[in-house]
Amino acid sequence: MSKLNNREILKKRRNNRSHYGQFLLLLCLGVFLCMVLRFTYVSVFKTVRGVNLTQMAQSLYTKSNVISAKRGTIYDANGQPLAEDTNVYTMYAILNKKQVGLDNEPLYITNKEKAAKAISSVLPITYKEALNDLNPSTNAFQVEFGNAGTNISLTQKQKLDSYHISGLNFLQQPSRLYPNGVFASHLIGYASAQSDPKTSKVSLTGQMGIEKVYNELLTGKDGYKTSQTDNSGVQIETGKTVDKPAKNGDDVYTTLDYRLQSLMETEMTNVYNEVHPKSMNAVLMNAKTGDILAATQRPTFNATTKQGLDKIWRNTLIQDAYEPGSTMKIFTVASSINSGHYNGNATYHSGKYLINGRVVPDWNPSGWGNITYNKGFALSSNVAMAHLEQMMGAKTWREYMNRFKFFTPSNLGFPGEETGSVQFTYPIEQANTAFGQGILVNAMQMMRALSSIANDGTMVQPRIVSKIVDPKTKKVIKSYPRKVVGHPITASTAKQVIQHMEDVVYKSYGIGGAYKIPGYKIAAKTGTAQVSDGKAGYESGDDSYLYSVAGIAPADHPKYILYITMKQPTLKGTKTASQLMAEIFNPVMRLALEENKNAENKNNLKVPNVVDKSTSIARKELSSAGLKYIFTGNGDKVLDQSIDANEKVSSNRLVIVQTNGSKSMADLKGWSRYDVATYCRMTGISADLQGDGYAYKQSIKSGVAINGATKVTIKFK
């Protein structure tokens, strides 16, 4: 019985083992089958938990580099760069002594005194300040050097690298170079490095002016380059590479003339520093095309350093509206002539004029007795203009203001334009507008209206950008041609108005004699307007005026318009406002007229390119071209030349050549203001230019050593 039981127990155990084995076999087969199915799924669909394994593998063994697009360059009308890409650096110093490289080479500052001495010799920071930065009160890992350690140029970095200071490091970032410093700064604007919050990529973005308005075109599109690598990151030669080239930003060509703009900036600075007006504007325009050849304002700023930007952000050429004063009389007379109400030989009683019990005064309260309207214009008589407005009638005068497109945008493309307004309800207000009070305009509206006077009655649109060019193909993507925007007056009227403006300059009683330029016929009209106090009244005091001049030349065949305003200068009694503005007007207009004459001369000489050549070769090439020239510096290599290569100039034009080496003062006697200003700019010295014409006296004798700290006074006659 017991044996039977034992047999059954053994049989049961065998069955259990068999069942257990079968279960394990089925379990293993099930697991294996699941694994096969899983691997099959993965191999077919290449996805695990929503992750694409192919893409993941490619990302592990694929190296991708972004190819940054170059921002487009902004040029003047002749291809001179006004804004272009560069790199700047931010410097920092590592102080942690645990930072070592291969062979325990120190990667930290080992000699703080030596480092401070090197830093202070290159950057705008004193030795003591640099040493203090290198010895912080806390146990800092690394230190920076404030503003002095930012925006470091490549040249400065290379100088610091030459000292071989361990632990001194630099971070590179894109920047924008404005090689001319203060140069139509509010028109060109500036671009600064901005970080994308999503990608942390740093790129240049326009913040003002052309840089902002044309930012999308200037920016371009980044490219990339990908390649396959092995486990150690080394590129596999047989690996696939994918390239997408960067699309560089388009180039913007302005209408500015580098030489005219440079001279205007110099002359504006001289006058601004002398009488410190609250603001100044100057615009030179080609009357036939509307091209703005030079334009600037004060206060202004240096686009590279941003110095002065905190003083004024506005582009006052379009964002400031003001009462123009007597320059508005140009349009009053034009409207009166064109509407058939003008009789220049008729007389009126000057001094004052009553309109509904309100007085219109002349700037000379006692007047000049009974005089003709022709003489009244030359004397800038308010009473004459009030009479003309009354004879035309308010409706006609208002219609002509609209014809001249006052109160409508100048359409230069810049944001925030002040389009102006007019007080025109009562008869006295209507009369006031005839001599430029109670009416608000901006400088570019004045330029547009003046173009009709200088262009036989045809009014053209001012423009600052001429074309957009693809930097690779050099093809013009978009052009901005001359645009006619109206015909407010006839050609006959325009000619008569210019004749009256000539009387302002050349008649014995005219008040614009300061604007005579020998060899050329000038038509001009001066202006003096009271400055509003912002409370429906006017400021009081000797310095509470906005002075202006509008000039057209040559008067017999008009081509250029130059308009200058100067608001509330501190006049010292030694010079009148007209004399001060003439110090800007005369040199700039003369240079424009001379350039125009030279351009028409078929016997002009071609200027060779001597930059980067030896001084001996440069002298031979300039002499062979028949050009007058002078070298600054005693070096053996040419760094720059004052006139662009391949430009054609007259034989009396002076080519100033800058070389390396030390510099000494040239004999400037007989030089024009433009050549003197160019010489001073190229040598880096400060100049006080006094008078007009040609240099006859200088405060530093020729041959004396000069440097960036030198200041010289040059007198002209």
PDB file of N, CA and C in Angstrom, residues 193-242:
ATOM      1  N   ALA A 193      23.652  94.509 -31.159  1.00  0.00           N
ATOM      2  CA  ALA A 193      23.523  93.061 -30.983  1.00  0.00           C
ATOM      3  C   ALA A 193      22.343  92.752 -30.062  1.00  0.00           C
ATOM      4  N   GLN A 194      21.463  91.871 -30.519  1.00  0.00           N
ATOM      5  CA  GLN A 194      20.304  91.443 -29.745  1.00  0.00           C
ATOM      6  C   GLN A 194      20.301  89.923 -29.671  1.00  0.00           C
ATOM      7  N   SER A 195      19.912  89.379 -28.499  1.00  0.00           N
ATOM      8  CA  SER A 195      19.883  87.936 -28.304  1.00  0.00           C
ATOM      9  C   SER A 195      18.473  87.399 -28.489  1.00  0.00           C
ATOM     10  N   ASP A 196      18.336  86.345 -29.296  1.00  0.00           N
ATOM     11  CA  ASP A 196      17.042  85.695 -29.498  1.00  0.00           C
ATOM     12  C   ASP A 196      16.722  84.858 -28.261  1.00  0.00           C
ATOM     13  N   PRO A 197      15.602  85.123 -27.556  1.00  0.00           N
ATOM     14  CA  PRO A 197      15.283  84.390 -26.326  1.00  0.00           C
ATOM     15  C   PRO A 197      15.069  82.894 -26.548  1.00  0.00           C
ATOM     16  N   LYS A 198      14.697  82.485 -27.780  1.00  0.00           N
ATOM     17  CA  LYS A 198      14.452  81.064 -28.045  1.00  0.00           C
ATOM     18  C   LYS A 198      15.739  80.311 -28.340  1.00  0.00           C
ATOM     19  N   THR A 199      16.592  80.913 -29.153  1.00  0.00           N
ATOM     20  CA  THR A 199      17.813  80.216 -29.583  1.00  0.00           C
ATOM     21  C   THR A 199      19.081  80.740 -28.922  1.00  0.00           C
ATOM     22  N   SER A 200      18.970  81.870 -28.223  1.00  0.00           N
ATOM     23  CA  SER A 200      20.128  82.539 -27.598  1.00  0.00           C
ATOM     24  C   SER A 200      21.136  83.038 -28.627  1.00  0.00           C
ATOM     25  N   LYS A 201      20.760  83.001 -29.906  1.00  0.00           N
ATOM     26  CA  LYS A 201      21.665  83.488 -30.948  1.00  0.00           C
ATOM     27  C   LYS A 201      21.717  85.013 -30.906  1.00  0.00           C
ATOM     28  N   VAL A 202      22.916  85.551 -30.978  1.00  0.00           N
ATOM     29  CA  VAL A 202      23.111  86.995 -30.976  1.00  0.00           C
ATOM     30  C   VAL A 202      23.238  87.485 -32.409  1.00  0.00           C
ATOM     31  N   SER A 203      22.426  88.461 -32.776  1.00  0.00           N
ATOM     32  CA  SER A 203      22.478  89.019 -34.131  1.00  0.00           C
ATOM     33  C   SER A 203      22.240  90.521 -34.060  1.00  0.00           C
ATOM     34  N   LEU A 204      22.554  91.200 -35.148  1.00  0.00           N
ATOM     35  CA  LEU A 204      22.416  92.650 -35.209  1.00  0.00           C
ATOM     36  C   LEU A 204      21.007  93.035 -35.645  1.00  0.00           C
ATOM     37  N   THR A 205      20.441  93.999 -34.939  1.00  0.00           N
ATOM     38  CA  THR A 205      19.092  94.470 -35.239  1.00  0.00           C
ATOM     39  C   THR A 205      19.100  95.992 -35.293  1.00  0.00           C
ATOM     40  N   GLY A 206      18.493  96.558 -36.332  1.00  0.00           N
ATOM     41  CA  GLY A 206      18.439  98.006 -36.484  1.00  0.00           C
ATOM     42  C   GLY A 206      17.577  98.650 -35.421  1.00  0.00           C
ATOM     43  N   GLN A 207      18.068  99.727 -34.838  1.00  0.00           N
ATOM     44  CA  GLN A 207      17.367 100.410 -33.755  1.00  0.00           C
ATOM     45  C   GLN A 207      16.876 101.794 -34.156  1.00  0.00           C
ATOM     46  N   MET A 208      17.397 102.329 -35.257  1.00  0.00           N
ATOM     47  CA  MET A 208      17.079 103.703 -35.636  1.00  0.00           C
ATOM     48  C   MET A 208      17.437 103.919 -37.096  1.00  0.00           C
ATOM     49  N   GLY A 209      16.781 104.890 -37.718  1.00  0.00           N
ATOM     50  CA  GLY A 209      17.167 105.331 -39.047  1.00  0.00           C
ATOM     51  C   GLY A 209      17.050 104.242 -40.106  1.00  0.00           C
ATOM     52  N   ILE A 210      17.916 104.333 -41.118  1.00  0.00           N
ATOM     53  CA  ILE A 210      17.919 103.357 -42.210  1.00  0.00           C
ATOM     54  C   ILE A 210      18.151 101.957 -41.679  1.00  0.00           C
ATOM     55  N   GLU A 211      18.988 101.829 -40.665  1.00  0.00           N
ATOM     56  CA  GLU A 211      19.253 100.523 -40.070  1.00  0.00           C
ATOM     57  C   GLU A 211      17.964  99.855 -39.596  1.00  0.00           C
ATOM     58  N   LYS A 212      17.024 100.638 -39.098  1.00  0.00           N
ATOM     59  CA  LYS A 212      15.758 100.093 -38.606  1.00  0.00           C
ATOM     60  C   LYS A 212      14.730  99.959 -39.726  1.00  0.00           C
ATOM     61  N   VAL A 213      14.595 101.000 -40.535  1.00  0.00           N
ATOM     62  CA  VAL A 213      13.586 100.992 -41.595  1.00  0.00           C
ATOM     63  C   VAL A 213      13.834  99.853 -42.588  1.00  0.00           C
ATOM     64  N   TYR A 214      15.104  99.590 -42.906  1.00  0.00           N
ATOM     65  CA  TYR A 214      15.448  98.550 -43.876  1.00  0.00           C
ATOM     66  C   TYR A 214      16.045  97.317 -43.189  1.00  0.00           C
ATOM     67  N   ASN A 215      15.688  97.107 -41.928  1.00  0.00           N
ATOM     68  CA  ASN A 215      16.292  96.034 -41.143  1.00  0.00           C
ATOM     69  C   ASN A 215      16.088  94.658 -41.774  1.00  0.00           C
ATOM     70  N   GLU A 216      14.886  94.392 -42.257  1.00  0.00           N
ATOM     71  CA  GLU A 216      14.591  93.070 -42.825  1.00  0.00           C
ATOM     72  C   GLU A 216      15.455  92.795 -44.050  1.00  0.00           C
ATOM     73  N   LEU A 217      15.633  93.779 -44.903  1.00  0.00           N
ATOM     74  CA  LEU A 217      16.467  93.601 -46.093  1.00  0.00           C
ATOM     75  C   LEU A 217      17.943  93.487 -45.726  1.00  0.00           C
ATOM     76  N   LEU A 218      18.370  94.254 -44.745  1.00  0.00           N
ATOM     77  CA  LEU A 218      19.779  94.252 -44.348  1.00  0.00           C
ATOM     78  C   LEU A 218      20.182  92.971 -43.612  1.00  0.00           C
ATOM     79  N   THR A 219      19.228  92.321 -42.931  1.00  0.00           N
ATOM     80  CA  THR A 219      19.555  91.208 -42.032  1.00  0.00           C
ATOM     81  C   THR A 219      20.032  89.964 -42.762  1.00  0.00           C
ATOM     82  N   GLY A 220      19.357  89.551 -43.835  1.00  0.00           N
ATOM     83  CA  GLY A 220      19.726  88.320 -44.515  1.00  0.00           C
ATOM     84  C   GLY A 220      19.211  87.094 -43.781  1.00  0.00           C
ATOM     85  N   LYS A 221      19.598  85.893 -44.244  1.00  0.00           N
ATOM     86  CA  LYS A 221      19.155  84.639 -43.634  1.00  0.00           C
ATOM     87  C   LYS A 221      20.344  83.723 -43.398  1.00  0.00           C
ATOM     88  N   ASP A 222      20.416  83.160 -42.183  1.00  0.00           N
ATOM     89  CA  ASP A 222      21.519  82.266 -41.831  1.00  0.00           C
ATOM     90  C   ASP A 222      21.448  80.972 -42.639  1.00  0.00           C
ATOM     91  N   GLY A 223      22.595  80.353 -42.865  1.00  0.00           N
ATOM     92  CA  GLY A 223      22.677  79.035 -43.477  1.00  0.00           C
ATOM     93  C   GLY A 223      23.189  78.032 -42.466  1.00  0.00           C
ATOM     94  N   TYR A 224      23.480  76.794 -42.917  1.00  0.00           N
ATOM     95  CA  TYR A 224      24.036  75.792 -42.001  1.00  0.00           C
ATOM     96  C   TYR A 224      24.842  74.770 -42.797  1.00  0.00           C
ATOM     97  N   LYS A 225      25.679  74.011 -42.059  1.00  0.00           N
ATOM     98  CA  LYS A 225      26.475  72.951 -42.650  1.00  0.00           C
ATOM     99  C   LYS A 225      26.475  71.779 -41.687  1.00  0.00           C
ATOM    100  N   THR A 226      26.076  70.577 -42.171  1.00  0.00           N
ATOM    101  CA  THR A 226      26.045  69.382 -41.325  1.00  0.00           C
ATOM    102  C   THR A 226      27.002  68.338 -41.886  1.00  0.00           C
ATOM    103  N   SER A 227      27.572  67.515 -40.986  1.00  0.00           N
ATOM    104  CA  SER A 227      28.484  66.445 -41.402  1.00  0.00           C
ATOM    105  C   SER A 227      28.398  65.300 -40.403  1.00  0.00           C
ATOM    106  N   GLN A 228      28.736  64.061 -40.850  1.00  0.00           N
ATOM    107  CA  GLN A 228      28.701  62.876 -39.996  1.00  0.00           C
ATOM    108  C   GLN A 228      30.032  62.732 -39.265  1.00  0.00           C
ATOM    109  N   THR A 229      29.946  62.303 -37.991  1.00  0.00           N
ATOM    110  CA  THR A 229      31.144  62.132 -37.169  1.00  0.00           C
ATOM    111  C   THR A 229      31.141  60.752 -36.528  1.00  0.00           C
ATOM    112  N   ASP A 230      32.320  60.321 -36.058  1.00  0.00           N
ATOM    113  CA  ASP A 230      32.399  59.054 -35.320  1.00  0.00           C
ATOM    114  C   ASP A 230      32.167  59.312 -33.839  1.00  0.00           C
ATOM    115  N   ASN A 231      32.389  58.248 -33.009  1.00  0.00           N
ATOM    116  CA  ASN A 231      32.120  58.368 -31.571  1.00  0.00           C
ATOM    117  C   ASN A 231      32.927  59.470 -30.905  1.00  0.00           C
ATOM    118  N   SER A 232      34.106  59.742 -31.447  1.00  0.00           N
ATOM    119  CA  SER A 232      34.967  60.763 -30.834  1.00  0.00           C
ATOM    120  C   SER A 232      34.705  62.152 -31.392  1.00  0.00           C
ATOM    121  N   GLY A 233      33.753  62.272 -32.322  1.00  0.00           N
ATOM    122  CA  GLY A 233      33.414  63.581 -32.859  1.00  0.00           C
ATOM    123  C   GLY A 233      34.204  63.971 -34.076  1.00  0.00           C
ATOM    124  N   VAL A 234      35.062  63.058 -34.575  1.00  0.00           N
ATOM    125  CA  VAL A 234      35.867  63.358 -35.753  1.00  0.00           C
ATOM    126  C   VAL A 234      35.025  63.129 -37.000  1.00  0.00           C
ATOM    127  N   GLN A 235      35.093  64.060 -37.932  1.00  0.00           N
ATOM    128  CA  GLN A 235      34.282  63.952 -39.140  1.00  0.00           C
ATOM    129  C   GLN A 235      34.693  62.744 -39.971  1.00  0.00           C
ATOM    130  N   ILE A 236      33.688  61.993 -40.418  1.00  0.00           N
ATOM    131  CA  ILE A 236      33.913  60.819 -41.245  1.00  0.00           C
ATOM    132  C   ILE A 236      33.942  61.275 -42.698  1.00  0.00           C
ATOM    133  N   GLU A 237      35.018  60.952 -43.399  1.00  0.00           N
ATOM    134  CA  GLU A 237      35.176  61.451 -44.763  1.00  0.00           C
ATOM    135  C   GLU A 237      34.079  60.958 -45.689  1.00  0.00           C
ATOM    136  N   THR A 238      33.594  59.744 -45.436  1.00  0.00           N
ATOM    137  CA  THR A 238      32.557  59.194 -46.302  1.00  0.00           C
ATOM    138  C   THR A 238      31.161  59.592 -45.842  1.00  0.00           C
ATOM    139  N   GLY A 239      31.113  60.336 -44.739  1.00  0.00           N
ATOM    140  CA  GLY A 239      29.815  60.737 -44.230  1.00  0.00           C
ATOM    141  C   GLY A 239      29.148  61.761 -45.132  1.00  0.00           C
ATOM    142  N   LYS A 240      27.828  61.816 -45.064  1.00  0.00           N
ATOM    143  CA  LYS A 240      27.071  62.758 -45.883  1.00  0.00           C
ATOM    144  C   LYS A 240      27.102  64.146 -45.261  1.00  0.00           C
ATOM    145  N   THR A 241      27.242  65.154 -46.074  1.00  0.00           N
ATOM    146  CA  THR A 241      27.185  66.537 -45.603  1.00  0.00           C
ATOM    147  C   THR A 241      26.036  67.251 -46.299  1.00  0.00           C
ATOM    148  N   VAL A 242      25.399  68.116 -45.552  1.00  0.00           N
ATOM    149  CA  VAL A 242      24.298  68.912 -46.093  1.00  0.00           C
ATOM    150  C   VAL A 242      24.636  70.383 -45.871  1.00  0.00           C
TER     151      VAL A 242
END
